[in-house]
Amino acid sequence: APAGREPSSLGDYVIRRRLGRGGMGVVYDAWQVSMDRRVALKVLPAGVAADSKAYTRFLREARVAGSLNHPHVVPVYGFGVESNVPYFSMELVEGETLAQILRRPPPAAEAFQAHCLRMASAFAEVSDGLQHAHSKGVVHRDIKPSNLILDREGRLRILDFGLARLEGQEALTASGDF
């Protein structure tokens, strides 16, 4: 797409709408034509992709997250590059990030205990997801409310492995990197 305009498609994916923008790319709601399914498509903008270090980090994020298979880790489906624009697809999780949930007022006193128990259970499940990642040599390094999403079934799931480090891999980021 021309500079400043949203792409309408990339590879096998038809872009439907922008979901958000982070430090390493833009995430879209997209349709994967070959699989006839909705996905989240994370795209590294062309200007950023020109930086070989950013491209390498983006590819590493896709590979690291794609190597994990756990119900509390959002799975990556595939990676591609079209017209020098790298992208990867992942499950589109309907729900709210923990950051969005924390911005709401706390539940009324009578519902507060049940809410706390649900959240404690959700955090225990995320801990299992992190343990799975650690058992594969992956350290997330960026667990925060905006990288945890509560899906429609009440499962808290881990997103965004952009700063993850695989045991034995060369470091691509340093303290203070943005």
Coordinates of N, CA, C and O in Angstrom, one line a residue:
A1 N 0.9 -1.2 0.0 CA 0.0 0.0 0.0 C 0.9 1.2 0.0 O 2.0 1.2 0.6
P2 N 0.4 2.3 -0.6 CA 1.2 3.6 -0.6 C 1.4 4.0 0.9 O 0.7 3.6 1.8
A3 N 2.5 4.8 1.1 CA 2.9 5.2 2.4 C 1.7 5.9 3.1 O 1.0 6.7 2.5
G4 N 1.4 5.5 4.3 CA 0.3 6.1 5.1 C -1.0 5.4 4.9 O -2.0 5.8 5.6
R5 N -1.1 4.5 4.0 CA -2.4 3.8 3.7 C -2.3 2.3 4.2 O -1.2 1.7 4.1
E6 N -3.4 1.8 4.7 CA -3.5 0.4 5.1 C -3.4 -0.5 3.9 O -4.1 -0.2 2.9
P7 N -2.7 -1.6 4.0 CA -2.7 -2.6 2.9 C -4.1 -3.3 2.9 O -4.8 -3.4 3.9
S8 N -4.5 -3.7 1.7 CA -5.8 -4.4 1.6 C -5.6 -5.9 1.6 O -6.5 -6.7 1.9
S9 N -4.4 -6.4 1.3 CA -4.1 -7.8 1.3 C -2.6 -8.0 1.4 O -1.8 -7.1 1.0
L10 N -2.2 -9.2 1.9 CA -0.8 -9.6 2.0 C -0.8 -11.1 1.8 O -1.4 -11.8 2.6
G11 N -0.2 -11.6 0.7 CA -0.1 -13.0 0.5 C -1.5 -13.6 0.5 O -2.4 -13.1 -0.3
D12 N -1.8 -14.6 1.3 CA -3.0 -15.3 1.3 C -4.1 -14.6 2.2 O -5.1 -15.2 2.5
Y13 N -3.8 -13.4 2.7 CA -4.6 -12.8 3.7 C -5.3 -11.5 3.1 O -4.6 -10.7 2.5
V14 N -6.6 -11.4 3.4 CA -7.3 -10.2 3.1 C -7.5 -9.4 4.4 O -8.0 -9.9 5.4
I15 N -7.0 -8.1 4.4 CA -7.0 -7.3 5.6 C -8.4 -6.8 5.8 O -9.0 -6.2 4.9
R16 N -9.0 -6.9 7.0 CA -10.3 -6.5 7.3 C -10.3 -5.1 8.0 O -11.0 -4.2 7.7
R17 N -9.5 -5.1 9.1 CA -9.4 -3.8 9.9 C -8.2 -3.9 10.8 O -7.7 -5.0 11.1
R18 N -7.8 -2.7 11.2 CA -6.6 -2.6 12.1 C -7.1 -2.9 13.5 O -8.1 -2.3 14.0
L19 N -6.4 -3.7 14.3 CA -6.7 -4.0 15.7 C -5.8 -3.2 16.6 O -6.3 -2.9 17.7
G20 N -4.6 -3.0 16.2 CA -3.7 -2.2 17.1 C -2.3 -2.1 16.6 O -2.0 -2.6 15.5
R21 N -1.6 -1.3 17.3 CA -0.2 -1.1 16.8 C 0.7 -1.1 18.1 O 0.4 -0.6 19.1
G22 N 1.8 -1.8 17.9 CA 2.8 -2.0 19.0 C 4.1 -1.5 18.6 O 4.3 -0.9 17.5
G23 N 5.1 -1.8 19.4 CA 6.5 -1.4 19.2 C 7.1 -2.1 17.9 O 8.0 -1.6 17.3
M24 N 6.6 -3.3 17.6 CA 7.2 -4.1 16.5 C 6.2 -4.3 15.3 O 6.5 -5.2 14.5
G25 N 5.2 -3.6 15.2 CA 4.3 -3.8 14.1 C 2.9 -3.4 14.3 O 2.5 -2.9 15.4
V26 N 2.1 -3.7 13.3 CA 0.7 -3.4 13.3 C -0.1 -4.7 13.2 O 0.3 -5.6 12.5
V27 N -1.1 -4.9 14.0 CA -1.9 -6.1 14.0 C -3.3 -5.8 13.4 O -3.9 -4.9 13.7
Y28 N -3.6 -6.7 12.4 CA -4.9 -6.6 11.7 C -5.8 -7.8 11.9 O -5.3 -8.9 12.1
D29 N -7.1 -7.6 11.9 CA -8.0 -8.7 11.7 C -8.0 -9.0 10.2 O -8.2 -8.1 9.4
A30 N -7.7 -10.2 9.9 CA -7.6 -10.6 8.5 C -8.3 -11.9 8.2 O -8.6 -12.7 9.1
W31 N -8.5 -12.2 6.9 CA -9.1 -13.4 6.5 C -8.1 -14.2 5.7 O -7.5 -13.7 4.7
Q32 N -7.8 -15.4 6.2 CA -6.9 -16.3 5.5 C -7.7 -17.1 4.4 O -8.5 -18.0 4.8
V33 N -7.5 -16.8 3.2 CA -8.3 -17.3 2.1 C -8.2 -18.8 2.0 O -9.2 -19.5 1.9
S34 N -7.0 -19.3 2.0 CA -6.8 -20.8 1.7 C -7.4 -21.6 2.9 O -7.8 -22.8 2.6
M35 N -7.4 -21.1 4.1 CA -7.9 -21.9 5.2 C -9.4 -21.5 5.6 O -9.9 -22.1 6.5
D36 N -9.9 -20.4 4.9 CA -11.2 -20.0 5.2 C -11.5 -19.7 6.7 O -12.4 -20.2 7.3
R37 N -10.6 -18.8 7.2 CA -10.7 -18.5 8.7 C -10.2 -17.1 8.9 O -9.4 -16.6 8.2
R38 N -10.7 -16.6 10.1 CA -10.2 -15.3 10.6 C -8.9 -15.5 11.3 O -8.8 -16.5 12.0
V39 N -8.0 -14.6 11.2 CA -6.7 -14.6 11.9 C -6.3 -13.2 12.3 O -6.9 -12.2 11.8
A40 N -5.4 -13.1 13.2 CA -4.7 -11.9 13.5 C -3.4 -11.9 12.6 O -2.7 -12.9 12.6
L41 N -3.2 -10.8 11.9 CA -2.0 -10.7 11.1 C -1.1 -9.6 11.6 O -1.5 -8.4 11.6
K42 N 0.1 -9.9 12.0 CA 1.0 -8.9 12.5 C 2.0 -8.6 11.4 O 2.6 -9.5 10.8
V43 N 2.1 -7.3 11.1 CA 2.8 -6.8 10.0 C 3.9 -5.9 10.4 O 3.7 -5.0 11.2
L44 N 5.1 -6.1 9.9 CA 6.2 -5.2 10.2 C 6.2 -4.1 9.1 O 6.5 -4.5 7.9
P45 N 5.9 -2.9 9.4 CA 5.9 -1.8 8.3 C 7.2 -1.8 7.5 O 8.3 -2.0 8.1
A46 N 7.1 -1.5 6.2 CA 8.2 -1.5 5.3 C 9.4 -0.7 5.8 O 10.5 -1.1 5.7
G47 N 9.1 0.5 6.4 CA 10.2 1.4 6.9 C 10.9 0.7 8.0 O 12.2 0.8 8.1
V48 N 10.2 0.0 8.9 CA 10.9 -0.7 10.0 C 11.6 -1.9 9.5 O 12.7 -2.3 9.9
A49 N 10.9 -2.6 8.5 CA 11.5 -3.9 8.0 C 12.8 -3.6 7.3 O 13.6 -4.6 7.1
A50 N 13.1 -2.4 6.8 CA 14.4 -2.1 6.2 C 15.5 -2.2 7.1 O 16.7 -2.4 6.7
D51 N 15.3 -2.1 8.4 CA 16.3 -2.3 9.5 C 16.5 -3.8 9.7 O 15.6 -4.5 10.2
S52 N 17.7 -4.3 9.4 CA 17.9 -5.7 9.5 C 17.8 -6.3 10.9 O 17.3 -7.4 11.1
K53 N 18.1 -5.5 11.9 CA 17.9 -5.9 13.3 C 16.4 -6.1 13.6 O 16.0 -7.0 14.2
A54 N 15.6 -5.1 13.2 CA 14.2 -5.2 13.4 C 13.6 -6.4 12.7 O 12.8 -7.1 13.2
Y55 N 14.0 -6.6 11.4 CA 13.5 -7.8 10.7 C 13.9 -9.1 11.4 O 13.0 -10.0 11.5
T56 N 15.1 -9.2 11.8 CA 15.6 -10.4 12.5 C 14.8 -10.6 13.8 O 14.4 -11.7 14.1
R57 N 14.5 -9.6 14.6 CA 13.7 -9.7 15.8 C 12.3 -10.1 15.5 O 11.7 -11.0 16.2
F58 N 11.7 -9.6 14.4 CA 10.3 -9.9 14.0 C 10.3 -11.4 13.6 O 9.4 -12.1 14.0
L59 N 11.2 -11.9 12.8 CA 11.3 -13.3 12.4 C 11.5 -14.2 13.6 O 10.8 -15.2 13.7
R60 N 12.3 -13.7 14.5 CA 12.5 -14.5 15.7 C 11.3 -14.6 16.6 O 10.9 -15.7 17.1
E61 N 10.5 -13.5 16.7 CA 9.3 -13.5 17.4 C 8.3 -14.6 16.8 O 7.7 -15.4 17.5
A62 N 8.2 -14.6 15.5 CA 7.3 -15.5 14.8 C 7.7 -17.0 15.1 O 6.9 -17.9 15.4
R63 N 9.0 -17.2 15.0 CA 9.5 -18.6 15.1 C 9.4 -19.1 16.6 O 9.1 -20.2 16.8
V64 N 9.8 -18.2 17.5 CA 9.7 -18.6 18.9 C 8.3 -18.9 19.3 O 8.0 -19.9 19.9
A65 N 7.4 -17.9 19.1 CA 6.0 -18.2 19.4 C 5.4 -19.4 18.6 O 4.6 -20.2 19.2
G66 N 5.8 -19.5 17.4 CA 5.3 -20.7 16.6 C 5.8 -22.0 17.1 O 5.3 -23.0 16.7
S67 N 6.9 -22.0 17.9 CA 7.5 -23.3 18.4 C 6.7 -23.8 19.6 O 6.9 -24.9 20.1
L68 N 5.8 -22.9 20.2 CA 5.1 -23.3 21.4 C 3.7 -23.8 21.1 O 3.0 -23.3 20.2
N69 N 3.3 -24.8 21.8 CA 1.9 -25.3 21.7 C 1.3 -25.5 23.1 O 1.6 -26.5 23.7
H70 N 0.6 -24.5 23.5 CA 0.0 -24.6 24.8 C -1.3 -23.8 24.8 O -1.4 -22.8 24.1
P71 N -2.4 -24.2 25.5 CA -3.6 -23.5 25.5 C -3.6 -22.1 26.0 O -4.6 -21.3 25.8
H72 N -2.5 -21.7 26.7 CA -2.5 -20.4 27.2 C -1.4 -19.5 26.6 O -1.0 -18.5 27.1
V73 N -1.0 -20.0 25.4 CA -0.1 -19.2 24.5 C -0.8 -19.1 23.2 O -1.3 -20.1 22.6
V74 N -1.0 -17.9 22.7 CA -1.6 -17.6 21.4 C -0.7 -18.2 20.3 O 0.4 -17.8 20.1
P75 N -1.3 -19.2 19.5 CA -0.4 -19.9 18.5 C -0.2 -19.0 17.2 O -1.0 -18.3 16.8
V76 N 1.0 -19.2 16.7 CA 1.4 -18.6 15.4 C 1.2 -19.6 14.3 O 1.6 -20.8 14.5
Y77 N 0.5 -19.3 13.2 CA 0.2 -20.2 12.1 C 1.3 -20.2 11.0 O 1.6 -21.2 10.4
G78 N 1.8 -19.0 10.7 CA 2.7 -18.9 9.5 C 3.4 -17.6 9.4 O 3.0 -16.6 10.0
F79 N 4.4 -17.5 8.5 CA 5.2 -16.4 8.3 C 5.3 -16.2 6.8 O 5.4 -17.1 6.0
G80 N 5.4 -14.9 6.4 CA 5.6 -14.6 5.0 C 6.1 -13.2 4.7 O 6.2 -12.4 5.7
V81 N 6.6 -13.0 3.5 CA 7.1 -11.7 3.1 C 6.5 -11.4 1.7 O 6.5 -12.2 0.9
E82 N 5.9 -10.2 1.6 CA 5.4 -9.8 0.3 C 5.8 -8.4 0.0 O 5.5 -7.5 0.9
S83 N 6.4 -8.1 -1.1 CA 6.8 -6.8 -1.5 C 7.7 -6.2 -0.3 O 7.5 -5.0 0.1
N84 N 8.6 -7.0 0.2 CA 9.5 -6.6 1.3 C 8.8 -6.2 2.6 O 9.4 -5.6 3.5
V85 N 7.6 -6.7 2.8 CA 6.8 -6.5 4.0 C 6.6 -7.8 4.7 O 5.9 -8.7 4.2
P86 N 7.3 -8.1 5.8 CA 7.2 -9.3 6.5 C 5.9 -9.3 7.4 O 5.5 -8.2 7.9
Y87 N 5.3 -10.5 7.6 CA 4.1 -10.6 8.4 C 4.0 -12.0 8.9 O 4.7 -12.9 8.4
F88 N 3.3 -12.2 10.0 CA 2.9 -13.5 10.4 C 1.5 -13.6 10.9 O 1.0 -12.6 11.4
S89 N 0.9 -14.7 10.8 CA -0.5 -14.9 11.2 C -0.5 -15.7 12.5 O 0.3 -16.6 12.8
M90 N -1.6 -15.4 13.3 CA -1.8 -16.1 14.5 C -3.3 -16.2 14.8 O -4.1 -15.6 14.1
E91 N -3.6 -17.0 15.8 CA -5.0 -17.1 16.1 C -5.6 -15.7 16.5 O -4.9 -14.9 17.2
L92 N -6.7 -15.4 16.0 CA -7.4 -14.1 16.4 C -8.2 -14.4 17.7 O -9.1 -15.2 17.7
V93 N -7.8 -13.9 18.8 CA -8.4 -14.1 20.1 C -9.4 -13.0 20.4 O -9.0 -11.9 20.5
E94 N -10.6 -13.4 20.5 CA -11.7 -12.4 20.9 C -11.6 -12.3 22.4 O -11.6 -13.3 23.1
G95 N -11.6 -11.1 22.9 CA -11.5 -10.8 24.3 C -11.0 -9.5 24.7 O -10.9 -8.6 23.8
E96 N -10.5 -9.4 25.9 CA -9.9 -8.1 26.4 C -8.5 -8.4 27.0 O -8.4 -9.4 27.7
T97 N -7.6 -7.5 26.8 CA -6.3 -7.6 27.5 C -6.5 -7.3 28.9 O -7.5 -6.6 29.3
L98 N -5.6 -7.8 29.7 CA -5.6 -7.5 31.1 C -5.5 -6.0 31.4 O -6.2 -5.5 32.3
A99 N -4.8 -5.3 30.5 CA -4.7 -3.8 30.7 C -6.1 -3.2 30.5 O -6.5 -2.3 31.3
Q100 N -6.9 -3.7 29.6 CA -8.3 -3.1 29.4 C -9.1 -3.5 30.6 O -9.9 -2.6 31.1
I101 N -9.0 -4.7 31.2 CA -9.8 -5.1 32.3 C -9.4 -4.2 33.5 O -10.3 -3.8 34.3
L102 N -8.2 -4.0 33.7 CA -7.7 -3.2 34.9 C -8.2 -1.8 34.9 O -8.2 -1.1 35.9
R103 N -8.5 -1.2 33.7 CA -9.0 0.1 33.6 C -10.4 0.3 34.0 O -10.9 1.4 34.2
R104 N -11.2 -0.8 34.1 CA -12.6 -0.8 34.5 C -12.6 -0.6 36.0 O -11.7 -1.1 36.7
P105 N -13.7 -0.1 36.5 CA -13.9 0.0 38.0 C -14.0 -1.5 38.6 O -14.5 -2.4 37.9
P106 N -13.5 -1.7 39.8 CA -13.6 -3.0 40.4 C -15.1 -3.4 40.6 O -16.0 -2.6 40.7
P107 N -15.3 -4.7 40.6 CA -16.7 -5.2 40.7 C -17.2 -4.8 42.1 O -16.5 -4.5 43.1
A108 N -18.5 -4.8 42.3 CA -19.2 -4.5 43.6 C -18.7 -5.5 44.6 O -18.3 -6.6 44.3
A109 N -18.8 -5.1 45.9 CA -18.3 -5.9 47.0 C -18.7 -7.4 46.9 O -17.9 -8.3 47.2
E110 N -20.0 -7.6 46.6 CA -20.5 -9.0 46.6 C -20.0 -9.8 45.5 O -19.9 -11.1 45.6
A111 N -19.5 -9.2 44.4 CA -18.9 -10.0 43.3 C -17.4 -10.0 43.3 O -16.7 -10.7 42.5
F112 N -16.8 -9.2 44.2 CA -15.3 -9.0 44.2 C -14.6 -10.3 44.5 O -13.6 -10.6 43.8
Q113 N -15.0 -11.1 45.5 CA -14.3 -12.3 45.8 C -14.4 -13.3 44.6 O -13.3 -13.9 44.3
A114 N -15.5 -13.4 44.0 CA -15.6 -14.3 42.8 C -14.7 -13.9 41.7 O -14.0 -14.7 41.0
H115 N -14.6 -12.5 41.5 CA -13.7 -12.0 40.5 C -12.3 -12.3 40.8 O -11.5 -12.7 39.9
C116 N -11.9 -12.1 42.1 CA -10.5 -12.4 42.5 C -10.2 -13.9 42.3 O -9.1 -14.2 41.8
L117 N -11.1 -14.8 42.6 CA -10.8 -16.2 42.4 C -10.7 -16.5 40.9 O -9.8 -17.3 40.6
R118 N -11.5 -15.9 40.1 CA -11.4 -16.2 38.6 C -10.0 -15.7 38.1 O -9.4 -16.4 37.3
M119 N -9.6 -14.5 38.6 CA -8.3 -14.0 38.1 C -7.2 -14.8 38.6 O -6.2 -15.0 37.9
A120 N -7.2 -15.2 39.9 CA -6.2 -16.1 40.4 C -6.0 -17.4 39.6 O -4.9 -17.8 39.3
S121 N -7.2 -18.0 39.3 CA -7.1 -19.2 38.5 C -6.5 -18.9 37.1 O -5.7 -19.7 36.6
A122 N -6.9 -17.8 36.5 CA -6.4 -17.4 35.2 C -4.9 -17.2 35.2 O -4.1 -17.6 34.3
F123 N -4.4 -16.6 36.3 CA -2.9 -16.4 36.4 C -2.2 -17.7 36.7 O -1.1 -17.9 36.1
A124 N -2.8 -18.6 37.4 CA -2.2 -20.0 37.5 C -2.1 -20.6 36.2 O -1.0 -21.3 35.9
E125 N -3.1 -20.5 35.3 CA -3.0 -21.1 34.0 C -1.9 -20.4 33.1 O -1.2 -21.1 32.3
V126 N -1.8 -19.1 33.2 CA -0.7 -18.4 32.5 C 0.6 -18.9 33.0 O 1.5 -19.0 32.2
S127 N 0.7 -19.1 34.3 CA 2.0 -19.6 34.8 C 2.3 -21.0 34.1 O 3.5 -21.2 33.9
D128 N 1.3 -21.8 33.9 CA 1.6 -23.1 33.2 C 2.1 -22.8 31.8 O 3.0 -23.5 31.3
G129 N 1.5 -21.8 31.1 CA 2.0 -21.4 29.8 C 3.4 -20.9 29.8 O 4.2 -21.3 28.9
L130 N 3.7 -20.1 30.8 CA 5.1 -19.7 30.9 C 6.1 -20.8 31.2 O 7.2 -20.9 30.7
Q131 N 5.6 -21.8 32.1 CA 6.4 -22.9 32.4 C 6.7 -23.8 31.1 O 7.8 -24.2 30.8
H132 N 5.6 -23.9 30.3 CA 5.8 -24.6 29.0 C 6.9 -23.9 28.1 O 7.7 -24.6 27.6
A133 N 6.8 -22.6 28.0 CA 7.8 -21.8 27.2 C 9.2 -22.0 27.8 O 10.1 -22.3 27.1
H134 N 9.3 -22.0 29.1 CA 10.6 -22.2 29.8 C 11.2 -23.6 29.5 O 12.3 -23.7 29.3
S135 N 10.3 -24.5 29.5 CA 10.7 -25.9 29.2 C 11.2 -26.1 27.8 O 12.0 -27.0 27.5
K136 N 10.9 -25.2 26.9 CA 11.3 -25.2 25.5 C 12.5 -24.2 25.4 O 13.0 -23.9 24.2
G137 N 13.0 -23.6 26.5 CA 14.1 -22.7 26.4 C 13.8 -21.3 26.1 O 14.6 -20.5 25.7
V138 N 12.5 -20.9 26.2 CA 12.0 -19.6 25.8 C 11.7 -18.8 27.0 O 10.9 -19.2 27.9
V139 N 12.2 -17.6 27.1 CA 11.9 -16.6 28.2 C 11.2 -15.4 27.5 O 11.8 -14.8 26.6
H140 N 10.0 -15.1 27.9 CA 9.2 -14.1 27.3 C 9.8 -12.7 27.4 O 9.8 -12.0 26.5
R141 N 10.2 -12.3 28.6 CA 10.8 -11.1 28.9 C 10.0 -9.8 28.8 O 10.5 -8.7 28.9
D142 N 8.7 -10.0 28.6 CA 7.8 -8.8 28.5 C 6.4 -9.1 29.0 O 5.4 -8.6 28.3
I143 N 6.3 -9.8 30.1 CA 4.9 -10.1 30.6 C 4.4 -8.8 31.2 O 5.1 -8.3 32.1
K144 N 3.3 -8.3 30.8 CA 2.6 -7.1 31.3 C 1.2 -7.2 30.9 O 0.8 -8.1 30.1
P145 N 0.3 -6.4 31.5 CA -1.1 -6.5 31.3 C -1.5 -6.4 29.8 O -2.5 -7.1 29.4
S146 N -0.8 -5.6 29.0 CA -1.2 -5.5 27.6 C -0.8 -6.8 26.8 O -1.2 -6.9 25.6
N147 N 0.0 -7.6 27.3 CA 0.4 -8.9 26.6 C -0.3 -10.1 27.1 O 0.2 -11.2 26.9
L148 N -1.3 -9.9 27.9 CA -2.2 -11.0 28.4 C -3.6 -10.7 28.0 O -4.1 -9.6 28.3
I149 N -4.2 -11.7 27.3 CA -5.6 -11.5 26.9 C -6.5 -12.5 27.4 O -6.2 -13.7 27.4
L150 N -7.7 -12.1 28.0 CA -8.7 -13.0 28.5 C -9.7 -13.3 27.4 O -10.3 -12.4 26.9
D151 N -9.7 -14.5 27.0 CA -10.6 -14.9 25.8 C -12.0 -15.1 26.3 O -12.3 -15.0 27.5
R152 N -12.9 -15.3 25.3 CA -14.3 -15.4 25.6 C -14.6 -16.6 26.5 O -15.7 -16.6 27.2
E153 N -13.7 -17.6 26.6 CA -14.0 -18.8 27.5 C -13.4 -18.6 28.9 O -13.4 -19.5 29.7
G154 N -12.8 -17.4 29.1 CA -12.2 -17.1 30.4 C -10.8 -17.6 30.6 O -10.3 -17.6 31.7
R155 N -10.1 -17.9 29.5 CA -8.7 -18.3 29.6 C -7.8 -17.1 29.4 O -8.0 -16.3 28.4
L156 N -6.9 -16.9 30.3 CA -5.9 -15.8 30.1 C -4.8 -16.4 29.3 O -4.2 -17.4 29.6
R157 N -4.4 -15.7 28.2 CA -3.4 -16.2 27.2 C -2.3 -15.2 27.0 O -2.5 -14.0 27.0
I158 N -1.2 -15.7 26.7 CA 0.1 -14.9 26.5 C 0.2 -14.5 25.0 O 0.1 -15.3 24.1
L159 N 0.4 -13.2 24.8 CA 0.6 -12.6 23.5 C 2.0 -12.1 23.4 O 2.7 -11.9 24.4
D160 N 2.5 -11.7 22.2 CA 3.6 -10.9 21.9 C 4.9 -11.4 22.5 O 5.3 -11.1 23.6
F161 N 5.6 -12.2 21.7 CA 6.9 -12.7 22.0 C 8.0 -11.9 21.4 O 9.1 -12.5 21.1
G162 N 7.8 -10.6 21.1 CA 8.7 -9.8 20.5 C 10.0 -9.6 21.2 O 11.1 -9.3 20.5
L163 N 10.1 -9.7 22.5 CA 11.3 -9.6 23.2 C 11.8 -10.9 23.8 O 12.8 -10.9 24.6
A164 N 11.1 -12.0 23.4 CA 11.5 -13.3 23.9 C 12.9 -13.7 23.5 O 13.4 -13.2 22.5
R165 N 13.5 -14.5 24.3 CA 14.8 -15.0 24.1 C 14.8 -16.5 24.2 O 14.3 -17.0 25.1
L166 N 15.4 -17.1 23.2 CA 15.6 -18.5 23.2 C 16.9 -18.9 23.7 O 17.9 -18.3 23.4
E167 N 16.9 -19.8 24.7 CA 18.2 -20.2 25.3 C 19.3 -20.5 24.3 O 19.0 -21.2 23.3
G168 N 20.4 -19.9 24.4 CA 21.5 -20.1 23.5 C 21.6 -19.2 22.3 O 22.6 -19.2 21.6
Q169 N 20.5 -18.4 22.1 CA 20.5 -17.4 21.0 C 21.2 -16.2 21.3 O 21.2 -15.7 22.5
E170 N 21.8 -15.5 20.3 CA 22.4 -14.2 20.5 C 21.4 -13.2 20.9 O 20.2 -13.2 20.3
A171 N 21.7 -12.3 21.8 CA 20.8 -11.3 22.2 C 20.6 -10.2 21.1 O 21.6 -9.8 20.5
L172 N 19.4 -9.9 20.8 CA 19.1 -8.8 19.8 C 18.7 -7.5 20.5 O 18.5 -6.5 19.8
T173 N 18.4 -7.6 21.8 CA 18.0 -6.4 22.5 C 18.9 -6.2 23.7 O 19.5 -7.2 24.2
A174 N 18.9 -5.0 24.1 CA 19.7 -4.7 25.4 C 18.8 -3.9 26.3 O 17.8 -3.3 25.8
S175 N 19.1 -3.8 27.5 CA 18.3 -3.0 28.4 C 18.2 -1.6 27.9 O 19.2 -1.0 27.4
G176 N 17.0 -1.1 27.9 CA 16.7 0.3 27.4 C 16.3 0.3 25.9 O 16.0 1.4 25.4
D177 N 16.4 -0.8 25.2 CA 16.0 -0.8 23.8 C 14.5 -0.6 23.7 O 13.8 -1.1 24.5
F178 N 14.1 0.1 22.6 CA 12.7 0.3 22.4 C 12.4 -0.4 21.1 O 13.2 -0.4 20.1

